[in-house]
Coordinates of C-alpha atoms and ligand atoms in Angstrom, one line a residue:
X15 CA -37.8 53.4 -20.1
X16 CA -37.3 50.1 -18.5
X17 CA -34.8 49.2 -15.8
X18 CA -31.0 48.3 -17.6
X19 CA -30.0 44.9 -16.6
X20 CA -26.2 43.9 -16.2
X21 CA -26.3 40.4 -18.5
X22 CA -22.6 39.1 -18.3
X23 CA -21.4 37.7 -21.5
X24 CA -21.6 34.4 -21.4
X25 CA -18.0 33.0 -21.1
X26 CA -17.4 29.7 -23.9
X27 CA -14.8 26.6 -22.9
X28 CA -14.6 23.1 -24.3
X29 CA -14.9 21.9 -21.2
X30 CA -16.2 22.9 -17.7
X31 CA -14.9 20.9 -14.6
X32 CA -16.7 21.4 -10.9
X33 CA -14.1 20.8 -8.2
X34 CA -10.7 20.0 -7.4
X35 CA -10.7 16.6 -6.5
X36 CA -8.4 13.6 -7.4
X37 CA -10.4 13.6 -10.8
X38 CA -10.6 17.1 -12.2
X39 CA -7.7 18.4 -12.1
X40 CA -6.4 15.2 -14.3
X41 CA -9.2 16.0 -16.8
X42 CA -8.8 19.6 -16.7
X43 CA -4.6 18.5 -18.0
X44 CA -6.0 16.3 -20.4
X45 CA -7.9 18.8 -22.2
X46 CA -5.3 21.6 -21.4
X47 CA -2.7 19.3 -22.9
X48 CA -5.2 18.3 -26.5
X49 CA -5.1 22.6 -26.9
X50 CA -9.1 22.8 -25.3
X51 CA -9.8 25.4 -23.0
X52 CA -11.1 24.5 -20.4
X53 CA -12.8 26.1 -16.6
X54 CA -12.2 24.6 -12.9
X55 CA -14.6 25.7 -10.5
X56 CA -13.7 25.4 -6.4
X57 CA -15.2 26.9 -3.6
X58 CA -13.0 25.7 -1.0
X59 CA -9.8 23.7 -0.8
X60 CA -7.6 23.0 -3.8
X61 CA -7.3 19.5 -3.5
X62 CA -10.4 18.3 -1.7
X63 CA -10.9 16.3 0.7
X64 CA -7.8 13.6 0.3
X65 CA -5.3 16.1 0.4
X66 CA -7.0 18.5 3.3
X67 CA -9.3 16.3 5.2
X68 CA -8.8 12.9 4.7
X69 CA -5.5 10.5 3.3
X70 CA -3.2 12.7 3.6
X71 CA -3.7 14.9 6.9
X72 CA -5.1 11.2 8.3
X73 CA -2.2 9.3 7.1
X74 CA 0.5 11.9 8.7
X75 CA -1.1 11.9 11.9
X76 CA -1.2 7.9 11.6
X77 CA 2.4 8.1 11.3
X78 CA 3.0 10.4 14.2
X79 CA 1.2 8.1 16.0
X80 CA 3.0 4.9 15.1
X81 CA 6.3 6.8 16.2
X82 CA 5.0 7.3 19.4
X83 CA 3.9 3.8 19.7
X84 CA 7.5 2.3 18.9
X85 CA 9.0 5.1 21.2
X86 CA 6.5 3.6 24.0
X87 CA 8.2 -0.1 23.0
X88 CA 11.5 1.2 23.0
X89 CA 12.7 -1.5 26.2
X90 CA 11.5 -4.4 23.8
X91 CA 13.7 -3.2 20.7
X92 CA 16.8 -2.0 22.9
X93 CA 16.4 1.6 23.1
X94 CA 15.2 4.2 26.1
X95 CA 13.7 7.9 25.7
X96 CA 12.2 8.3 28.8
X97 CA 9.0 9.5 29.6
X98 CA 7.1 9.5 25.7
X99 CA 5.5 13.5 25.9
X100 CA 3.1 14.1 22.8
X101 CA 3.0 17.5 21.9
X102 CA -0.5 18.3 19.9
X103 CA 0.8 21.7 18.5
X104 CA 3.2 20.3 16.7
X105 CA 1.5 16.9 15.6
X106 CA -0.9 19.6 14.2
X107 CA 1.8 21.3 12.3
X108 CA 3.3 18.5 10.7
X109 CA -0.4 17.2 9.4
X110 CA -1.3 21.2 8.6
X111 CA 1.9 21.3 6.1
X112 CA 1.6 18.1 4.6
X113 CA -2.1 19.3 3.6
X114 CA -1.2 23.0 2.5
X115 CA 2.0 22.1 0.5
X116 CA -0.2 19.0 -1.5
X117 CA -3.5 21.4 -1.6
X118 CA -0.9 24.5 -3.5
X119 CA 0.7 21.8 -5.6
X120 CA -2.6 21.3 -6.9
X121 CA -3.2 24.9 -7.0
X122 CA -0.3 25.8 -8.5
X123 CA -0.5 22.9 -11.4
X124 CA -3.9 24.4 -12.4
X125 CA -3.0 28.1 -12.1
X126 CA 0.1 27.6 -14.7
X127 CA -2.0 25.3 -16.9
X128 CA -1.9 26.7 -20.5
X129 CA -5.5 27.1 -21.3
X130 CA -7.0 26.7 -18.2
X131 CA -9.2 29.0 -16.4
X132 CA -9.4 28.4 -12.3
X133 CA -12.0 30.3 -10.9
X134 CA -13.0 30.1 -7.2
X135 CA -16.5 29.8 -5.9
X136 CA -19.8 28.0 -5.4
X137 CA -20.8 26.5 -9.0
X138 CA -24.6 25.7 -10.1
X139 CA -26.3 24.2 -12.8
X140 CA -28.6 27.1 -15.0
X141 CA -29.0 24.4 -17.8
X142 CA -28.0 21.0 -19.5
X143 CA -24.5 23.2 -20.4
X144 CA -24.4 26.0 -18.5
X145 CA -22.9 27.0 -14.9
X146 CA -23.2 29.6 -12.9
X147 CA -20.3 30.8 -10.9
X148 CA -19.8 34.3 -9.3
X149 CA -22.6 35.5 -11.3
X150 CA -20.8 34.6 -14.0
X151 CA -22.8 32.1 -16.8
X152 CA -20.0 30.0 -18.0
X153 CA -21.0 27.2 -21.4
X154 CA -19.8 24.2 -22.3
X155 CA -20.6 21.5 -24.1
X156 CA -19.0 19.0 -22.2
X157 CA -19.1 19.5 -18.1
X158 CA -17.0 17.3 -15.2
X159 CA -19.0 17.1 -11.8
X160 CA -16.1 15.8 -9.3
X161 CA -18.0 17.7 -5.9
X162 CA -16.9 14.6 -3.8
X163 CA -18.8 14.0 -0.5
X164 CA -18.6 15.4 3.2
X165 CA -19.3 13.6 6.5
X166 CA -22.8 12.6 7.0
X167 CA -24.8 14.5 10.1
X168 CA -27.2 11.7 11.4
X169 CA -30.6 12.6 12.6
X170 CA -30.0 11.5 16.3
X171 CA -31.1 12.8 19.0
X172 CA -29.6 15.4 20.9
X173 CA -27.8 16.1 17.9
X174 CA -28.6 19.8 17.6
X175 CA -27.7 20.1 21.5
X176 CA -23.6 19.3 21.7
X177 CA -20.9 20.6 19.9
X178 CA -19.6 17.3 18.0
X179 CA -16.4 16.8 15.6
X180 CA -16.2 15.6 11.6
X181 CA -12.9 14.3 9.7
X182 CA -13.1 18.1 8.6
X183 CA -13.6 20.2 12.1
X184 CA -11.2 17.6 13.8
X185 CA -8.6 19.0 11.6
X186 CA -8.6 21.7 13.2
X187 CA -8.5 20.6 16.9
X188 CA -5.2 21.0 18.4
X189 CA -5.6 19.8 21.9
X190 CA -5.8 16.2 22.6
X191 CA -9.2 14.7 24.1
X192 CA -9.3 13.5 27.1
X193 CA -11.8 10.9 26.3
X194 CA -12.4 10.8 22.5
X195 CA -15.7 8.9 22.0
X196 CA -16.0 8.0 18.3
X197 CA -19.3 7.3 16.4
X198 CA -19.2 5.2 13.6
X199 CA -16.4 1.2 13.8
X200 CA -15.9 1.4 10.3
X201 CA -12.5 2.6 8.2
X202 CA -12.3 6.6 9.0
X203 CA -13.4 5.9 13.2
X204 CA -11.0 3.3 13.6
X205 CA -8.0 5.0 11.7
X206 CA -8.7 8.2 14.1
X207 CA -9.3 5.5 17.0
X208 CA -6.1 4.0 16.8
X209 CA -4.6 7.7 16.5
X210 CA -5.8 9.4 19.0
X211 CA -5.1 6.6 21.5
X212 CA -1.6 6.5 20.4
X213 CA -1.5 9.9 21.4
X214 CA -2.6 9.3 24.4
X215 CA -6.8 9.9 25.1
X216 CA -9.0 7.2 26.6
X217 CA -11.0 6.0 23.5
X218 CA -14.2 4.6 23.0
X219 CA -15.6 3.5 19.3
X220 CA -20.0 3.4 19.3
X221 CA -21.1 0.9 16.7
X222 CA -24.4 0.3 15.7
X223 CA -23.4 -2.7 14.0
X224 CA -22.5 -6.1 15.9
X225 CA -19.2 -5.9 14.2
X226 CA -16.6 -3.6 13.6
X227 CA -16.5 -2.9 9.6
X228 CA -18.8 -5.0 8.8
X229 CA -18.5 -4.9 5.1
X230 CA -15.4 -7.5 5.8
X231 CA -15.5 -11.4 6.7
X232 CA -16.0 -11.8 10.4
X233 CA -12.5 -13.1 11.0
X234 CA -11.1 -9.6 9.5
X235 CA -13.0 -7.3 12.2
X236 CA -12.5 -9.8 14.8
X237 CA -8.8 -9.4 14.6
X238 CA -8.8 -5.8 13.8
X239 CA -11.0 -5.8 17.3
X240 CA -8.4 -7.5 18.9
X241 CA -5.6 -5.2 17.8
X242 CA -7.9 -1.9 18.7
X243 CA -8.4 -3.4 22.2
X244 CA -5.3 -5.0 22.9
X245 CA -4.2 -0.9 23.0
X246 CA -6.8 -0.4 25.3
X247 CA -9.6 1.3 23.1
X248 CA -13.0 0.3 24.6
X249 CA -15.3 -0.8 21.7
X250 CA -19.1 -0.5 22.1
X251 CA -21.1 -2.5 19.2
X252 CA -24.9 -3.3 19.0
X253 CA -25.5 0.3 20.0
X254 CA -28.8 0.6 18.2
X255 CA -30.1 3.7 19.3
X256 CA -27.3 6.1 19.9
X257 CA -28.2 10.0 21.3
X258 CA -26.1 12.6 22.0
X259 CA -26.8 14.8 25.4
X260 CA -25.2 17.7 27.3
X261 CA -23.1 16.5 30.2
X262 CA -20.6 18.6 32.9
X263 CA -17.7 16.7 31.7
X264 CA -19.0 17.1 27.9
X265 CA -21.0 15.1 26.4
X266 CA -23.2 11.9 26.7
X267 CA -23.5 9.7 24.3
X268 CA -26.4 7.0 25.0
X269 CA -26.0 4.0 23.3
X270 CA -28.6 1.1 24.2
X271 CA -25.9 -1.6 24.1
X272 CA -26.5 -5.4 24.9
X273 CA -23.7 -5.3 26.8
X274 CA -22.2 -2.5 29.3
X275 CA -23.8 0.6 30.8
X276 CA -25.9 2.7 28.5
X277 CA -24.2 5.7 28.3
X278 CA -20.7 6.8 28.2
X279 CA -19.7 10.0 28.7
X280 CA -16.5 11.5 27.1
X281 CA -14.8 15.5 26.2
X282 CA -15.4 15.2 22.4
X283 CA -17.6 13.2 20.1
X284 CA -16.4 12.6 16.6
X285 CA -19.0 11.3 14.0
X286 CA -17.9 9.1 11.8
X287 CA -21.2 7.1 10.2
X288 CA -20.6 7.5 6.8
X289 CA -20.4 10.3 3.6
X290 CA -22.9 12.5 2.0
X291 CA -22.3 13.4 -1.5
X292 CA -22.2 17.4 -2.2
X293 CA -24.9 17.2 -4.9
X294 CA -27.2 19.2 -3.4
X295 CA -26.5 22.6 -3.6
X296 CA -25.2 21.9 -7.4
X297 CA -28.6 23.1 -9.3
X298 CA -28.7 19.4 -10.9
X299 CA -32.6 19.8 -11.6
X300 CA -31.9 22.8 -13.9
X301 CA -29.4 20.3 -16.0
X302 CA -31.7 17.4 -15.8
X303 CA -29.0 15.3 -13.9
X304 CA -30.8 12.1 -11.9
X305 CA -29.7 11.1 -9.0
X306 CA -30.8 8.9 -6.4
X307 CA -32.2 7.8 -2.8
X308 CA -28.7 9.3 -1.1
X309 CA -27.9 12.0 -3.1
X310 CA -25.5 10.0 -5.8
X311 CA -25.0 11.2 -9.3
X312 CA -27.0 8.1 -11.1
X313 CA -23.8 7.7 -14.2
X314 CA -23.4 4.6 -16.5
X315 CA -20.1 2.0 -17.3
X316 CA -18.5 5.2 -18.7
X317 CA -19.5 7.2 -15.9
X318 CA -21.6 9.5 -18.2
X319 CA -24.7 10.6 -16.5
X320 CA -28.1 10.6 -17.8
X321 CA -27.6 14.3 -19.7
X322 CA -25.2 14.0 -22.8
X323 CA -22.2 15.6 -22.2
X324 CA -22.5 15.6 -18.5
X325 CA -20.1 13.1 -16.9
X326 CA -19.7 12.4 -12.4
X327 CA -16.6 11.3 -10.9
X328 CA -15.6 10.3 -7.6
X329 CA -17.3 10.2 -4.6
X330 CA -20.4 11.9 -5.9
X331 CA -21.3 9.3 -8.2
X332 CA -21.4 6.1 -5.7
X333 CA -19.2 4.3 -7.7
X334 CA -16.5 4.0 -5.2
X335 CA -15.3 6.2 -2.0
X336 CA -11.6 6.5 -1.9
X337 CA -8.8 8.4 -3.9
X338 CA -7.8 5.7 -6.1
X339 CA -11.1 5.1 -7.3
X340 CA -11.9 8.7 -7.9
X341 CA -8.3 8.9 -10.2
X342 CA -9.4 6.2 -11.8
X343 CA -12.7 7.6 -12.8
X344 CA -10.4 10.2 -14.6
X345 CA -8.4 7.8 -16.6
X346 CA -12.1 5.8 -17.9
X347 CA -13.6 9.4 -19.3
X348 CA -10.4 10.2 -20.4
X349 CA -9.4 7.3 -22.1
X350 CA -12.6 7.0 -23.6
X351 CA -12.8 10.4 -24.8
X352 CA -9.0 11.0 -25.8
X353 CA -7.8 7.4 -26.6
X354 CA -10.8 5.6 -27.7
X355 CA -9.7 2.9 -25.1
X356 CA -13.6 1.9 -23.8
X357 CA -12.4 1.6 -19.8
X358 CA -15.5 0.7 -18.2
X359 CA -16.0 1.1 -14.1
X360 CA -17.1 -2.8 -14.3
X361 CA -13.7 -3.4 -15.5
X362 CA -11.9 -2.4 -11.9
X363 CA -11.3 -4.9 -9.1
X364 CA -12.5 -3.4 -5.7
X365 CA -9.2 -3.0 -3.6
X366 CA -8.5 -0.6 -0.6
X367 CA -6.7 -0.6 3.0
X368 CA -7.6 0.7 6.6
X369 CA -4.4 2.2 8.0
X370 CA -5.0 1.3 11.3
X371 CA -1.4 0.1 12.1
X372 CA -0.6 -2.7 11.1
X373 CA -3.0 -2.4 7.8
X374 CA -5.3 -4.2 6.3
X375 CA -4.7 -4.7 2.8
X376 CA -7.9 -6.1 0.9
X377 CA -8.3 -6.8 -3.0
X378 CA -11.6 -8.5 -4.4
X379 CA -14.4 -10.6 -3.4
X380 CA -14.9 -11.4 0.9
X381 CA -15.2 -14.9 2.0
X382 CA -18.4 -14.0 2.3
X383 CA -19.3 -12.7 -1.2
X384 CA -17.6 -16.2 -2.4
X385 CA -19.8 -18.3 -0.7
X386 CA -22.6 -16.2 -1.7
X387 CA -21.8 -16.3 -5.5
X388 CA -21.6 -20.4 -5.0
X389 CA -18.4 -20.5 -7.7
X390 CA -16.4 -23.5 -6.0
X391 CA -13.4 -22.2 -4.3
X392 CA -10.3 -23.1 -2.5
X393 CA -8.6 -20.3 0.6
X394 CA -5.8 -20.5 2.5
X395 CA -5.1 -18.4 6.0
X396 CA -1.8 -18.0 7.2
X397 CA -1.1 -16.1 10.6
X398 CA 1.5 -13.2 10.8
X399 CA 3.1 -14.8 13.8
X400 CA 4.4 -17.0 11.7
X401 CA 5.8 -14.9 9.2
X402 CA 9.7 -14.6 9.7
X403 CA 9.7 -10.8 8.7
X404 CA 7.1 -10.0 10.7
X405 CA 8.5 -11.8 14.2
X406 CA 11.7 -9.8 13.3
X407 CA 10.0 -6.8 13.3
X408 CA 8.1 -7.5 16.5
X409 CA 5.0 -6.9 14.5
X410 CA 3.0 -10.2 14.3
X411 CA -0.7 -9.3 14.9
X412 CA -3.2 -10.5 11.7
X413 CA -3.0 -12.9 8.9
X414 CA -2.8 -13.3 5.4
X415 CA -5.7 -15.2 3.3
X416 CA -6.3 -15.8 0.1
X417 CA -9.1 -17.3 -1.8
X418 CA -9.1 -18.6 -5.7
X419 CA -11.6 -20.3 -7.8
X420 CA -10.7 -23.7 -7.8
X421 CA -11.6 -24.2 -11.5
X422 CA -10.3 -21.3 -13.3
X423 CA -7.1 -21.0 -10.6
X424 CA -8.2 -17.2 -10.5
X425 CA -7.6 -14.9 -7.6
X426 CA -10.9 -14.2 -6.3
X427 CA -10.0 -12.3 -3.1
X428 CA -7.4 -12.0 -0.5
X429 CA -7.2 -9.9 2.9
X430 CA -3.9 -9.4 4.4
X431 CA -4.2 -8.0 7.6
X432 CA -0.3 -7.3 8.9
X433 CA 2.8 -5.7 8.9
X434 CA 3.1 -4.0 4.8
X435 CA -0.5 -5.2 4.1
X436 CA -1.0 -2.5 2.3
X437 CA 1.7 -3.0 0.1
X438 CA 1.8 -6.6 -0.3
X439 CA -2.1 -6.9 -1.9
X440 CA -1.1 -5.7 -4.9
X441 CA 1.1 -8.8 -5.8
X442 CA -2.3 -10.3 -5.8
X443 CA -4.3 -7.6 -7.0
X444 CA -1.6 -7.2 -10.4
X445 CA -1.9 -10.7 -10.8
X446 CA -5.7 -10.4 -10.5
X447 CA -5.6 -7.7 -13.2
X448 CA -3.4 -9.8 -15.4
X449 CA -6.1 -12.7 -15.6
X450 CA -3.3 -15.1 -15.1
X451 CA -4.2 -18.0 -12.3
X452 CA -2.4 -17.9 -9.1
X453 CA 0.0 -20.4 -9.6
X454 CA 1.7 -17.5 -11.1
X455 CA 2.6 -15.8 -7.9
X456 CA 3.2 -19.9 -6.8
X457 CA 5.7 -20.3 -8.8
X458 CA 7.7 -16.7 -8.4
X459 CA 10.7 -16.1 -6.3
X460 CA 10.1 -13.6 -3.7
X461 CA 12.8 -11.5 -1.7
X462 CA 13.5 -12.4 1.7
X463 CA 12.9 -11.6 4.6
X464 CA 9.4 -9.9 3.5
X465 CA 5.3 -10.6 3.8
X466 CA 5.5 -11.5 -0.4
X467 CA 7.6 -14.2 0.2
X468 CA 5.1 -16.1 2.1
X469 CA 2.4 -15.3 -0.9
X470 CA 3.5 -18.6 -3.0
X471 CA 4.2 -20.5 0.2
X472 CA 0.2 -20.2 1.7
X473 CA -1.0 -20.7 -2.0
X474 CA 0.6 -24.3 -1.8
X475 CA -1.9 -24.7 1.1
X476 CA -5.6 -23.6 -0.7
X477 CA -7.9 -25.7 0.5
X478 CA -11.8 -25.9 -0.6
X479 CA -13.5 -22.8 1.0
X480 CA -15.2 -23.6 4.7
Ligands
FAD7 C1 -10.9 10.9 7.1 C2 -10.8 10.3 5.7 C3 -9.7 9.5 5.3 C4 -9.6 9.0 4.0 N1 -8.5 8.3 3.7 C5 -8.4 7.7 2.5 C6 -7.3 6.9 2.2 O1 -6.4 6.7 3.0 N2 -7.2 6.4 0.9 C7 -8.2 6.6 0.0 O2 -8.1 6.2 -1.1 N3 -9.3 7.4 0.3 C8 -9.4 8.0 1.5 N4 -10.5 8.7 1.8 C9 -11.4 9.0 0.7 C10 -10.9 10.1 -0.2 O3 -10.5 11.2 0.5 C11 -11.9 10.5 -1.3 O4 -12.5 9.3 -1.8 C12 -11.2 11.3 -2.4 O5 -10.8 12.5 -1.8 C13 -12.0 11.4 -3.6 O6 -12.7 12.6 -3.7 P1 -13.3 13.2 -5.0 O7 -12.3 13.3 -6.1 O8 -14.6 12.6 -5.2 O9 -13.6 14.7 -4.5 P2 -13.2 15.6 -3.3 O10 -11.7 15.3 -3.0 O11 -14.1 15.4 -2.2 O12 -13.2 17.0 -3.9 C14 -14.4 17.7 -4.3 C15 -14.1 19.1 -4.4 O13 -15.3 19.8 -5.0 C16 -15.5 21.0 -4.4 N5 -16.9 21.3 -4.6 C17 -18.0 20.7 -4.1 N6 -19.1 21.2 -4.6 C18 -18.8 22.3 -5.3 C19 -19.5 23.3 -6.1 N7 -20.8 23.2 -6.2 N8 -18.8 24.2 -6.7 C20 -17.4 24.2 -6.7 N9 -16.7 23.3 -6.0 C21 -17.4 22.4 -5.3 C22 -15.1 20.7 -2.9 O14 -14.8 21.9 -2.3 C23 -13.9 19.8 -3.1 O15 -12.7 20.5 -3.1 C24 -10.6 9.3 3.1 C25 -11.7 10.1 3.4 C26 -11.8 10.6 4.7 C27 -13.0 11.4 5.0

């Protein structure tokens, strides 16, 4: 007699999506919707990490902290509050419901989806189109990787020897440092920079780099310098070797800098250096799925990866890192596989903001990348300080500039680095997906007083790119 085995029937969907990010859930309507059934696998968060550790708990504390800025200015506008007190607890608890009521509304949309199945757990490849979750063997022929990404864990030194925070754990953190030393000058350090010396801990940001996010033109990071350190948050750069090391008043954090003393030492370390996507754990040899050097799902124009009927979305597929480009990833598969609309990634124009406050807005190519391409080119920089709405609003740090190709009259790039930058790029970036030349937005009529108005105004002044 040999041993009985429990084999689980294997469970049959159209269509088998792995996490909740800003991508499956999307798909997991669209196939709902067309009658398919289809599976959504999570093992933690509904949501992921926009809506529970990144834009949105980020973006709520950013706004805490911008209150408490203006409260601090109140003599300049005409207003006094006395003494500005920041309570964490209840910082915390404004961030904490923002993320739970966004993370249900997810849950909830997939849980009443007609023809969906939500199951929670770890999911794994067993083969090109099956999964394994709960010890359950679910099939499909068509499966959704949207894992996303988690902070990246360097390999420094010391690192195994101090307790040290990630946009995750420092979620969870409901004191306030007293000095808040932040690895890592690019977009996520310097939002929680600015934050957390709004709320009132001695800062310092640790950059390897000799720049601050220095994926953007020189001017761009010196002025968002200026604006960090004009609110008193010390910025280290060059720090080529950086270790982490015990210390009585918590931890060292050794830096090798050109300039300054080689260590500082602060209560809590946060690292911010970068993501990792979450591809490893996913059983992708047993589906045949390539990826490469980092750990990104290797996917076409289409976004289909090298296994037919596979496809990667959002973070995990190193196509793009942010919650508009992972949504967008949805709309491509889906309009190619429900529409016959052939959306291709090459088809998107890079755009994205650092919510430090104010913004930075950003569509398209750098200055840099302009020069580089050698298409001739005409810019134009305009400072806020000159910028009526912006002097009204006592809020006249940055610039605005654009750059266009001088022979098509294209929009090639713009930064705008100000009061409503965020919001005011996508004049350009509209215009730029319109393939219509920029004398467009030249020859519109903008509302005043706002940032748009100035748009036409600064693109009467393009001259040929230094
Ligand atoms: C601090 C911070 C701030 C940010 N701010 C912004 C911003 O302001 N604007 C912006 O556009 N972007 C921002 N981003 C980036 C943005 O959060 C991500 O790009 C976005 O969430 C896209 O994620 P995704 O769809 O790829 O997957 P994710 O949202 O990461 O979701 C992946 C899901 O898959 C689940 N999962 C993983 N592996 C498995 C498995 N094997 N089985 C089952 N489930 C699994 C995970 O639990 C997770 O829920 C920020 C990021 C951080 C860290």
């Amino acid at each position: 007699m040999g041993t009985q085995v429990n084999v689980s029937p294997v469970k049959h969907f159209d269509a088998i999506i792995i996490g909740t990010g800003q991508a499956g859930p999307p798909i997991a309507a669209r196939f709902a919707g067309a009658g398919k059934t289809v599976a959504i696998i999570e093992r933690g968060k509904f949501g992921g990490t926009c809506v529970n550790t990144g834009c949105t708990p980020t973006k709520t504390l950013v706004a805490s902290a911008e209150a408490i800025h203006v409260a601090r200015r109140g003599t300049e506008f005409g207003f006094s509050v006395g003494d500005v007190r920041v309570d964490m607890t209840r910082v915390k608890a404004r961030k904490d419901e923002a993320s739970a009521l966004s993370s249900k509304e997810v849950e909830d949309s997939l849980r009443e989806m007609k023809n969906c199945t939500v199951i929670e757990g770890q999911a794994r490849f067993q083969s090109p189109n099956t999964v394994v979750v709960n010890d359950e063997v679910l099939e499909a022929d068509k499966i959704f990787i949207n894992v996303g990404g988690r902070a990246r864990v360097p390999d420094m030194p010391g690192i195994h020897d101090v307790p040290f925070l990630t946009n995750s754990s420092l979620m969870d953190l409901s004191v306030l440092p007293t000095h808040f030393i932040i690895v890592g000058g690019s977009y996520v350090g310097l939002e929680f920079a600015q934050i957390y010396r709004r709320f009132g801990s001695e800062v310092t940001v640790v950059e390897m780099g000799p720049r601050l996010i220095g994926r953007e033109d020189e001017d761009v990071s010196d002025a968002v310098r200026e604006i960090l350190e004009a609110e008193g948050i010390s910025i280290r750069l060059n720090a080529e070797c950086i270790s982490l090391a015990k210390h009585d008043n918590g931890v060292a954090v050794g830096l090798t800098c050109e300039e300054g003393p080689p260590e500082v030492v602060g209560s809590h370390v946060l690292l911010a250096v970068g993501r990792t996507p979450n591809t490893s754990d996913l059983g992708l040899d047993k589906a045949g799925v390539a990826t490469d050097h980092r750990g990104d799902i290797v996917v076409d124009d289409q976004l289909q990866t090298n296994v037919p009927g596979i496809w990667a979305l959002g973070d995990c597929n190193g196509r793009g890192a942010f919650t508009h480009t992972s949504y967008n990833d949805y709309q491509i598969v889906a309009d190619n596989l429900f529409d016959a609309d052939h959306r291709r990634v090459s088809d998107r124009i890079q755009t994205y903001a650092l919510f430090i406050d104010p913004p930075l807005g950003r569509c398209g190519m750098t200055d840099a990348e302009i020069r580089k391409s050698g298409r001739p080119a005409l810019a134009a920089k305009y400072p806020m300080s000159q910028v009526s709405r912006a002097y009204e609003k006592g809020e006249t740090q940055g610039f605005i500039k654009i750059s266009v190709d001088a022979e098509t009259k294209q929009i090639l790039g713009a930064a705008i680095l100000g009061v409503g930058g965020d919001e005011v790029i996508h004049v350009l970036l509209d215009v730029m997906y319109a393939n219509a030349p920029y004398t467009v937005v030249e020859r519109a009529m903008h509302i005043h007083p706002t940032v748009a108005e100035y748009l036409p105004f600064i693109l009467a002044k393009l001259e040929p790119i230094a």
